Short mmCIF file of C-alpha atoms in Angstrom, two decimals:
data_model
loop_
_atom_site.label_atom_id
_atom_site.label_comp_id
_atom_site.label_asym_id
_atom_site.label_seq_id
_atom_site.Cartn_x
_atom_site.Cartn_y
_atom_site.Cartn_z
CA MET A 242 9.14 -24.22 -21.29
CA ARG A 243 7.22 -26.92 -19.51
CA ALA A 244 5.97 -29.70 -21.56
CA SER A 245 2.16 -30.60 -22.00
CA ARG A 246 0.46 -33.74 -20.39
CA ALA A 247 0.08 -35.13 -24.01
CA ALA A 248 3.66 -35.47 -24.22
CA ALA A 249 4.05 -37.83 -21.13
CA PRO A 250 3.52 -41.20 -22.69
CA GLU A 251 6.27 -40.63 -25.02
CA ARG A 252 8.73 -39.35 -22.39
CA LEU A 253 8.01 -42.64 -20.50
CA SER A 254 8.54 -44.68 -23.46
CA LYS A 255 12.22 -43.66 -24.03
CA GLY A 256 15.09 -44.97 -22.20
CA GLU A 257 18.22 -43.37 -21.01
CA GLY A 258 20.03 -43.82 -24.48
CA GLY A 259 17.32 -42.23 -26.33
CA THR A 260 16.22 -45.33 -27.93
CA THR A 261 12.32 -46.01 -28.08
CA ALA A 262 11.26 -49.11 -25.80
CA THR A 263 7.93 -50.78 -26.47
CA PRO A 264 5.15 -49.38 -24.22
CA THR A 265 4.21 -51.79 -21.46
CA THR A 266 1.66 -49.62 -19.97
CA PRO A 267 -1.53 -48.33 -21.50
CA PRO A 268 -1.57 -44.71 -22.58
CA LEU A 269 -2.60 -42.28 -20.04
CA GLU A 270 -6.13 -41.29 -19.82
CA GLU A 271 -7.29 -37.54 -20.36
CA PRO A 272 -7.34 -35.80 -17.16
CA SER A 273 -10.18 -35.31 -14.98
CA PRO A 274 -11.91 -32.04 -14.91
CA LEU A 275 -11.42 -31.77 -11.23
CA THR A 276 -7.73 -32.48 -11.69
CA THR A 277 -5.93 -29.07 -10.90
CA PRO A 278 -3.01 -28.58 -13.31
CA PRO A 279 0.55 -27.86 -11.66
CA SER A 280 0.65 -24.40 -13.78
CA ARG A 281 -1.65 -22.12 -15.59
CA THR A 282 0.97 -20.65 -17.92
CA HIS A 283 -0.05 -22.80 -20.91
CA THR A 284 -3.28 -21.83 -20.55
CA GLY A 285 -2.54 -18.13 -21.65
CA ARG A 286 -3.48 -16.87 -18.24
CA PRO A 287 -0.87 -15.19 -15.91
CA ASP A 288 0.07 -17.20 -12.92
CA ARG A 289 0.73 -16.26 -9.25
CA ALA A 290 4.44 -15.28 -10.00
CA HIS A 291 3.83 -13.14 -12.92
CA ALA A 292 1.12 -11.46 -11.13
CA ARG A 293 3.33 -10.70 -8.23
CA ALA A 294 5.83 -9.24 -10.86
CA TRP A 295 3.23 -6.88 -12.14
CA ALA A 296 2.40 -5.87 -8.37
CA GLU A 297 6.17 -5.15 -7.71
CA LEU A 298 6.58 -3.03 -11.00
CA LEU A 299 3.40 -1.11 -10.30
CA ARG A 300 4.22 -0.67 -6.48
CA LEU A 301 0.48 -1.81 -5.37
CA PRO A 302 1.01 -0.68 -1.90
CA ALA A 303 1.77 3.00 -2.85
CA LEU A 304 -1.60 3.18 -4.51
CA PHE A 305 -3.27 3.63 -1.06
CA THR A 306 -1.51 7.12 -0.76
CA VAL A 307 -3.57 8.40 -3.93
CA PRO A 308 -7.26 8.60 -3.10
CA GLY A 309 -6.31 10.96 -0.02
CA ASP A 310 -5.02 13.57 -2.74
CA ALA A 311 -8.60 14.08 -4.23
CA LEU A 312 -10.44 13.86 -0.97
CA ALA A 313 -8.14 16.62 0.69
CA GLY A 314 -8.78 18.46 -2.35
CA ALA A 315 -12.63 18.37 -1.88
CA ALA A 316 -12.16 19.33 1.78
CA ALA A 317 -10.21 22.25 0.61
CA VAL A 318 -13.12 23.67 -1.66
CA SER A 319 -15.34 23.12 1.44
CA ALA A 320 -17.39 20.17 -0.38
CA ARG A 321 -18.19 16.76 0.32
CA PRO A 322 -17.00 14.47 -2.17
CA THR A 323 -19.23 13.71 -5.09
CA SER A 324 -19.31 11.22 -7.96
CA ARG A 325 -16.99 13.59 -9.75
CA THR A 326 -14.51 13.35 -6.72
CA LEU A 327 -14.58 9.52 -7.33
CA LEU A 328 -13.76 10.04 -11.07
CA ALA A 329 -10.85 12.07 -10.14
CA ILE A 330 -9.71 9.50 -7.77
CA ALA A 331 -9.84 6.74 -10.38
CA SER A 332 -8.23 9.02 -12.73
CA SER A 333 -5.36 9.88 -10.18
CA LEU A 334 -5.06 5.97 -9.66
CA CYS A 335 -4.46 5.59 -13.14
CA LEU A 336 -1.99 8.32 -13.86
CA TYR A 337 0.05 7.38 -10.56
CA GLU A 338 0.26 3.77 -11.93
CA ALA A 339 1.16 5.03 -15.45
CA GLY A 340 4.19 6.72 -13.84
CA MET A 341 5.17 3.85 -11.95
CA ALA A 342 5.18 1.65 -15.01
CA LEU A 343 6.96 4.39 -17.01
CA ASN A 344 9.52 4.69 -14.27
CA ASP A 345 11.00 1.33 -14.26
CA TRP A 346 10.92 1.49 -18.22
CA ALA A 347 13.09 4.16 -18.21
CA ASP A 348 15.42 3.29 -15.29
CA ARG A 349 15.80 -0.49 -16.68
CA ASP A 350 19.53 0.02 -17.68
CA VAL A 351 20.09 1.49 -14.04
CA ASP A 352 18.16 -1.20 -12.09
CA ALA A 353 20.13 -3.67 -13.98
CA VAL A 354 23.17 -2.83 -11.67
CA GLU A 355 21.57 -1.44 -8.62
CA ARG A 356 18.41 -3.50 -8.43
CA PRO A 357 18.76 -6.65 -10.89
CA HIS A 358 15.79 -8.16 -8.85
CA ARG A 359 13.14 -5.58 -10.19
CA PRO A 360 10.73 -7.04 -12.78
CA LEU A 361 12.25 -5.42 -15.86
CA PRO A 362 16.09 -6.37 -15.11
CA SER A 363 15.12 -9.89 -13.68
CA GLY A 364 13.08 -10.68 -17.03
CA ARG A 365 9.57 -11.57 -15.47
CA ILE A 366 8.23 -8.59 -17.28
CA ARG A 367 8.86 -7.11 -20.78
CA PRO A 368 10.00 -3.60 -21.31
CA ALA A 369 7.48 -3.42 -24.24
CA ALA A 370 4.75 -4.70 -22.07
CA ALA A 371 5.84 -2.03 -19.21
CA LEU A 372 5.75 0.76 -21.89
CA GLY A 373 2.28 -0.37 -23.31
CA ALA A 374 0.92 -0.39 -19.90
CA ALA A 375 2.04 3.22 -19.06
CA CYS A 376 0.63 4.43 -22.34
CA ALA A 377 -2.89 2.67 -21.79
CA LEU A 378 -3.03 3.81 -18.06
CA THR A 379 -2.18 7.26 -19.30
CA GLY A 380 -5.09 7.15 -21.69
CA ALA A 381 -7.44 5.84 -19.14
CA GLY A 382 -6.39 8.30 -16.58
CA LEU A 383 -7.32 11.45 -18.90
CA SER A 384 -10.51 9.98 -20.34
CA LEU A 385 -11.70 9.64 -16.51
CA ALA A 386 -10.64 13.12 -15.90
CA ALA A 387 -12.80 14.50 -19.07
CA CYS A 388 -15.79 12.47 -17.36
CA ALA A 389 -15.26 14.20 -14.24
CA GLY A 390 -15.65 17.40 -16.16
CA ARG A 391 -13.65 20.14 -18.31
CA PRO A 392 -12.11 21.81 -15.21
CA ALA A 393 -10.56 18.30 -14.14
CA LEU A 394 -9.26 17.44 -17.56
CA THR A 395 -7.73 20.86 -17.35
CA VAL A 396 -5.60 19.92 -14.51
CA ALA A 397 -5.03 16.37 -15.52
CA VAL A 398 -3.19 17.16 -18.75
CA PRO A 399 -0.23 19.15 -16.97
CA LEU A 400 -0.42 16.39 -14.25
CA THR A 401 0.03 13.89 -17.02
CA ALA A 402 2.83 16.09 -18.71
CA THR A 403 4.62 16.31 -15.41
CA VAL A 404 4.59 12.63 -14.69
CA TRP A 405 6.12 11.50 -18.22
CA ALA A 406 8.66 14.70 -18.07
CA TYR A 407 9.84 13.45 -14.63
CA ASP A 408 10.19 9.75 -15.53
CA LEU A 409 12.08 10.39 -19.13
CA ALA A 410 14.16 13.49 -18.47
CA LEU A 411 13.90 15.33 -15.07
CA LYS A 412 14.44 12.47 -12.57
CA ASN A 413 18.12 12.51 -12.29
CA THR A 414 18.36 16.55 -12.70
CA PRO A 415 18.16 18.82 -9.69
CA ALA A 416 14.73 19.54 -10.97
CA GLY A 417 13.42 16.16 -10.35
CA PRO A 418 12.30 16.34 -6.84
CA PHE A 419 10.36 19.75 -7.69
CA ALA A 420 8.71 17.86 -10.55
CA MET A 421 7.67 15.09 -8.40
CA ALA A 422 6.21 17.52 -5.70
CA THR A 423 4.45 19.36 -8.26
CA ALA A 424 2.76 16.16 -9.60
CA ARG A 425 1.64 15.39 -6.20
CA GLY A 426 0.13 19.09 -5.79
CA LEU A 427 -1.68 18.92 -9.03
CA ASP A 428 -3.16 15.57 -8.02
CA LEU A 429 -4.74 17.38 -5.07
CA LEU A 430 -5.84 20.21 -7.33
CA LEU A 431 -7.47 17.73 -9.44
CA GLY A 432 -9.72 16.47 -6.91
CA ALA A 433 -10.37 20.11 -6.12
CA ALA A 434 -11.33 21.02 -9.67
CA ALA A 435 -13.34 18.02 -10.24
CA THR A 436 -15.64 18.72 -6.97
CA ALA A 437 -15.80 22.57 -7.66
CA GLY A 438 -16.25 22.63 -11.27
CA ALA A 439 -18.62 21.28 -13.64
CA ASP A 440 -18.75 20.50 -17.46
CA VAL A 441 -19.47 23.62 -19.08
CA ASP A 442 -21.27 21.67 -21.83
CA GLY A 443 -25.04 22.00 -21.45
CA VAL A 444 -24.85 24.25 -18.54
CA GLY A 445 -27.69 26.26 -19.75
CA ARG A 446 -29.99 23.06 -19.45
CA LYS A 447 -28.59 22.26 -15.80
CA ALA A 448 -29.08 25.61 -14.47
CA GLY A 449 -33.08 25.30 -14.95
CA ALA A 450 -33.76 28.61 -13.59
CA CYS A 451 -33.17 31.06 -16.28
CA PRO A 452 -34.54 28.97 -19.24
CA ALA A 453 -37.52 28.39 -17.28
CA TRP A 454 -38.06 32.32 -16.75
CA ALA A 455 -37.62 32.77 -20.40
CA THR A 456 -40.24 30.22 -21.43
CA ALA A 457 -42.84 31.60 -19.05
CA VAL A 458 -42.04 35.05 -20.80
CA ALA A 459 -42.82 33.33 -24.23
CA ASP A 460 -46.14 31.93 -22.85
CA GLU A 461 -47.51 35.27 -22.21
CA PRO A 462 -50.65 36.04 -23.96
CA ARG A 463 -49.90 37.58 -27.50
CA VAL A 464 -51.61 40.52 -29.21
CA ALA A 465 -53.89 39.28 -31.73
CA SER A 466 -54.71 42.09 -34.38
CA GLY A 467 -52.57 44.66 -35.76
CA ALA A 468 -49.45 43.65 -33.83
CA ALA A 469 -47.61 40.69 -35.87
CA ALA A 470 -44.50 42.05 -34.99
CA VAL A 471 -45.11 41.56 -31.34
CA PRO A 472 -44.48 37.62 -31.38
CA GLY A 473 -41.39 37.88 -33.22
CA ALA A 474 -40.17 40.42 -30.65
CA VAL A 475 -41.01 38.47 -27.77
CA ASP A 476 -39.19 35.53 -29.29
CA GLY A 477 -36.15 37.71 -29.89
CA ILE A 478 -36.27 38.82 -26.17
CA ARG A 479 -36.60 35.11 -24.86
CA ARG A 480 -33.66 34.08 -26.95
CA ALA A 481 -31.75 37.06 -25.73
CA LEU A 482 -32.27 36.50 -22.35
CA THR A 483 -31.69 32.52 -22.51
CA SER A 484 -28.33 33.39 -24.15
CA ALA A 485 -27.50 35.73 -21.49
CA ALA A 486 -28.27 33.56 -18.57
CA ASP A 487 -26.60 30.35 -20.19
CA LEU A 488 -23.45 32.71 -20.60
CA GLY A 489 -23.99 33.61 -16.90
CA ALA A 490 -24.24 30.31 -15.70
CA ARG A 491 -21.04 29.25 -17.55
CA ARG A 492 -19.18 32.20 -16.49
CA THR A 493 -20.44 31.18 -12.70
CA LEU A 494 -19.07 27.59 -13.06
CA ARG A 495 -15.94 28.61 -14.45
CA SER A 496 -15.58 31.03 -11.61
CA ALA A 497 -16.49 28.38 -9.06
CA ALA A 498 -13.92 25.88 -10.50
CA LEU A 499 -10.89 28.70 -10.49
CA LEU A 500 -11.88 29.69 -6.86
CA GLY A 501 -11.98 26.16 -5.83
CA ILE A 502 -8.39 25.66 -7.20
CA ARG A 503 -7.22 28.67 -5.42
CA GLN A 504 -8.73 27.54 -2.42
CA ALA A 505 -6.97 24.42 -2.64
CA LEU A 506 -3.51 25.89 -3.40
CA PRO A 507 -2.42 26.22 0.24
CA SER A 508 -3.16 22.30 0.76
CA ALA A 509 -1.23 21.47 -2.44
CA VAL A 510 1.72 23.43 -1.48
CA LEU A 511 1.87 21.64 1.91
CA LEU A 512 1.60 18.12 0.33
CA GLY A 513 4.15 18.90 -2.32
CA ALA A 514 6.25 19.91 0.46
CA HIS A 515 6.26 16.85 1.92
CA THR A 516 6.62 15.10 -1.32
CA LEU A 517 9.86 17.22 -2.10
CA ALA A 518 11.27 16.21 0.95
CA VAL A 519 10.65 12.33 0.53
CA THR A 520 12.05 12.34 -3.11
CA THR A 521 15.07 14.29 -2.11
CA VAL A 522 15.93 11.45 0.42
CA SER A 523 14.93 8.63 -2.16
CA ARG A 524 17.50 9.99 -4.66
CA ARG A 525 20.40 8.08 -2.75
CA GLU A 526 18.45 5.31 -1.43
CA ALA A 527 20.15 2.73 -3.39
CA GLN A 528 23.81 4.19 -2.43
CA GLY A 529 23.31 6.17 0.66
CA GLY A 530 24.96 9.43 0.79
CA SER A 531 24.89 12.83 2.96
CA PRO A 532 22.92 13.24 5.99
CA LEU A 533 21.58 16.39 4.74
CA ALA A 534 18.88 15.20 2.79
CA PRO A 535 17.18 13.07 5.85
CA PHE A 536 17.73 15.81 8.30
CA ALA A 537 16.18 18.30 5.88
CA ALA A 538 13.17 15.96 5.44
CA LEU A 539 12.85 16.09 9.38
CA ALA A 540 12.98 19.66 9.70
CA THR A 541 10.35 19.66 6.76
CA THR A 542 8.11 17.05 8.79
CA ALA A 543 8.21 19.41 12.02
CA ALA A 544 7.20 22.50 9.88
CA LEU A 545 4.18 20.79 8.20
CA THR A 546 3.22 19.34 11.54
CA ARG A 547 3.08 22.71 13.22
CA THR A 548 1.09 24.11 10.26
CA VAL A 549 -1.59 21.34 9.95
CA ILE A 550 -2.59 21.72 13.60
CA ARG A 551 -3.50 25.29 13.00
CA GLN A 552 -7.20 25.81 11.92
CA ARG A 553 -7.30 27.02 8.27
CA SER A 554 -8.50 30.41 7.78
CA ARG A 555 -11.81 31.29 6.01
CA SER A 556 -11.30 34.24 3.98
CA THR A 557 -13.88 33.79 1.30
CA ASP A 558 -17.14 35.01 1.62
CA ARG A 559 -19.76 32.55 1.16
CA SER A 560 -23.07 34.37 2.55
CA GLY A 561 -24.43 34.59 -1.19
CA GLY A 562 -23.24 31.73 -2.74
CA SER A 563 -23.34 28.21 -3.09
CA ARG A 564 -21.85 25.58 -0.73
CA ARG A 565 -18.78 25.31 -2.70
CA GLY A 566 -17.60 28.91 -2.21
CA THR A 567 -18.40 30.86 -5.18
CA GLY A 568 -19.22 33.70 -2.90
CA SER A 569 -21.58 36.82 -3.45
CA ARG A 570 -19.78 37.86 -6.89
CA ARG A 571 -20.94 41.24 -8.32
CA PRO A 572 -22.39 41.35 -11.24
CA THR A 573 -20.53 43.26 -13.98
CA ASP A 574 -22.15 42.76 -17.48
CA LEU A 575 -25.31 41.90 -18.96
CA ALA A 576 -24.97 38.12 -18.60
CA ASP A 577 -24.34 38.44 -14.80
CA LEU A 578 -27.05 40.84 -14.51
CA ALA A 579 -29.40 38.16 -16.41
CA ALA A 580 -28.03 35.45 -14.18
CA ALA A 581 -28.69 37.35 -10.99
CA ALA A 582 -32.11 38.37 -11.68
CA MET A 583 -33.19 34.84 -12.79
CA SER A 584 -31.51 33.37 -9.48
CA ARG A 585 -33.63 35.81 -7.41
CA LEU A 586 -36.77 34.98 -9.30
CA SER A 587 -36.24 31.26 -8.86
CA HIS A 588 -35.15 31.51 -5.44
CA PRO A 589 -36.85 34.09 -3.50
CA PRO A 590 -35.39 34.77 0.13
CA ARG A 591 -37.63 33.43 2.81
CA GLN A 592 -38.72 35.94 5.53
CA THR A 593 -38.29 33.55 8.35
CA ASP A 594 -34.43 33.20 7.73
CA ALA A 595 -33.78 36.82 8.16
CA HIS A 596 -34.02 36.44 12.04
CA LYS A 597 -32.31 33.36 12.44
CA PRO A 598 -28.51 33.56 13.46
CA PRO A 599 -25.73 32.54 11.05
CA PRO A 600 -25.29 28.61 11.38
CA GLY A 601 -21.88 28.01 12.96
CA PRO A 602 -20.19 25.09 14.47
CA THR A 603 -20.73 24.73 18.37
CA PRO A 604 -17.74 24.75 20.76
CA ALA A 605 -18.14 20.85 21.08
CA VAL A 606 -17.61 20.43 17.46
CA LEU A 607 -14.75 22.76 17.49
CA ASP A 608 -12.89 20.67 19.96
CA THR A 609 -13.54 17.53 18.22
CA HIS A 610 -11.75 19.06 15.09
CA ALA A 611 -8.90 20.39 16.93
CA ALA A 612 -8.44 17.04 18.66
CA LEU A 613 -8.69 15.26 15.29
CA ARG A 614 -6.14 17.55 13.77
CA LEU A 615 -3.71 17.25 16.49
CA ALA A 616 -3.96 13.59 16.40
CA LEU A 617 -3.59 13.50 12.61
CA ALA A 618 -0.48 15.73 13.05
CA ALA A 619 1.01 13.42 15.62
CA ALA A 620 0.59 10.30 13.62
CA TYR A 621 2.02 12.18 10.69
CA ALA A 622 5.01 13.19 12.71
CA ALA A 623 5.54 9.82 14.29
CA THR A 624 5.42 7.81 11.14
CA THR A 625 8.56 9.72 9.83
CA ALA A 626 10.42 11.32 12.82
CA ARG A 627 12.28 8.00 13.88
CA PRO A 628 13.33 6.67 10.39
CA TYR A 629 14.54 10.42 9.26
CA LEU A 630 16.55 10.65 12.24
CA HIS A 631 18.09 7.02 11.92
CA ALA A 632 19.04 8.10 8.10
CA SER A 633 20.72 11.34 9.46
CA LEU A 634 22.84 9.54 11.75
CA ASN A 635 23.52 6.71 9.55
CA PRO A 636 22.71 7.32 5.78
CA SER A 637 23.49 3.85 4.78
CA PRO A 638 21.31 2.39 1.95
CA PRO A 639 19.10 0.02 4.19
CA LEU A 640 18.10 2.94 6.58
CA THR A 641 17.52 5.47 3.69
CA GLN A 642 15.19 3.03 2.12
CA ARG A 643 13.56 2.71 5.41
CA ALA A 644 13.05 6.34 5.49
CA VAL A 645 11.73 6.68 2.20
CA THR A 646 9.06 3.82 2.88
CA ALA A 647 7.91 5.78 5.99
CA GLY A 648 8.07 8.91 4.09
CA ILE A 649 5.71 7.45 1.45
CA ARG A 650 3.33 5.85 4.38
CA ALA A 651 3.26 9.32 5.91
CA THR A 652 1.53 10.61 3.07
CA ILE A 653 -1.85 9.18 4.19
CA PRO A 654 -2.17 10.73 7.71
CA LEU A 655 -0.92 14.29 6.25
CA GLN A 656 -3.62 13.90 3.66
CA ALA A 657 -6.20 13.03 6.37
CA ALA A 658 -4.87 16.07 8.48
CA LEU A 659 -5.21 18.34 5.63
CA THR A 660 -8.81 17.22 5.30
CA ALA A 661 -9.72 17.89 9.00
CA ARG A 662 -7.79 21.18 8.99
CA SER A 663 -10.28 22.45 6.09
CA GLY A 664 -13.19 22.38 8.44
CA ALA A 665 -15.83 21.64 5.70
CA LYS A 666 -18.69 19.59 6.35
CA GLY A 667 -18.20 15.91 6.36
CA ALA A 668 -14.36 16.64 6.64
CA THR A 669 -14.41 14.59 9.97
CA VAL A 670 -15.79 11.46 8.13
CA THR A 671 -13.53 11.70 4.97
CA ALA A 672 -10.45 12.35 7.13
CA LEU A 673 -11.29 9.12 9.16
CA LEU A 674 -11.97 7.50 6.02
CA THR A 675 -8.65 8.62 4.77
CA THR A 676 -6.72 7.50 7.82
CA ALA A 677 -8.23 3.62 7.18
CA LEU A 678 -5.97 3.44 3.81
CA ALA A 679 -2.68 3.47 6.44
CA PRO A 680 -3.26 -0.10 7.94
CA LEU A 681 -4.01 -1.49 4.62
CA ALA A 682 -1.07 0.15 3.02
CA GLY A 683 1.16 -1.57 5.70
CA ARG A 684 -0.31 -4.72 5.52
CA PHE A 685 0.11 -4.89 1.60
CA ALA A 686 3.57 -3.24 2.17
CA ARG A 687 4.80 -6.26 3.94
CA LYS A 688 4.28 -8.38 0.74
CA VAL A 689 5.42 -5.94 -2.03
CA SER A 690 7.64 -3.13 -1.73
CA VAL A 691 6.58 0.60 -2.09
CA THR A 692 10.33 1.68 -3.15
#
């Protein structure tokens, strides 16, 4: 432990034998406020080495692979990213880092033998601090998901359970890679649920059209004489219609969230397949092993590249629904009938729109989307093909670790390709923003390892 400056005069006054000599120099003056101390450890704030240790523990460069999950989920439901999408991204970041801290805490004994340079085996970070960080980040992730809406929280809870189950129990079992793939797929569905759904609390107030119509009915002139029961009947009808409309709006939003998750399932499966391949290779990155895992990952990359090049089919009818793809759902009960009637009364169709052709992308836009999908798919394949091939030919620990790093970095162009493949409005801009995260991840990966 470093001595403070106040102890410097006492050390200067001691000889080699430990006897105290008469000081011949005046005591040192208090340091100037402009003087920079040699270390900030004694002030209670972490120094540079401590901050780097936390960056290694949390694997900060891998964070750049997280936002693309929610953005691809938003594109899968044919919607632009919203504030709820940003909350889903923040929730994903917290849950991802919680998994990283919990992973090192659970593997601290194994890392002491295989990776003694890691922050926990080297003593730079206490195990209790890593576990506390995992718990705090988990709580923050669930809170942010709750702020993004009930559908998002519904997806975040099994995502959290999958992360903790993988780190504590499933990692070294045959189910480990499948658990990791499930977690990545659920992360994409989290963005889809947050973007397509909304919190069902207070939906009746947000819908606006139905309560306003019911209020207009209540404001009709009442019969004055001899009809004392009429006002009460009108109030009862108003309350019944308001309750039915509110119930219909709630069911519509639940259906929108479920439909959004269903629309995002193909993208989640593709992203999960990539994660499954990378995780399978990473299981032997410290010791090396069979070339079958890198070869299987190479074949998976080729299949995914071929799939994302194709344009995603649009089977959902959105002619009478919202831009989130709820479709023209048939009303089947009183609540749906009331909601549909209120919607027509508040938003009557315009006569001028009947003669307009349905909007659609122009051939030039289609060519741009196809070119972007091809470029992103090529970038994804180029990122992983060579490292996987080298690890297949020589599955040594250095080449295997290089293949795992390439697989993690390839997640970003795959997310961008899935976003562009959706063909949603603003998908091109969102895909380009996702792609811009790749050079940032590469820059930080040169300072802190992602494996």
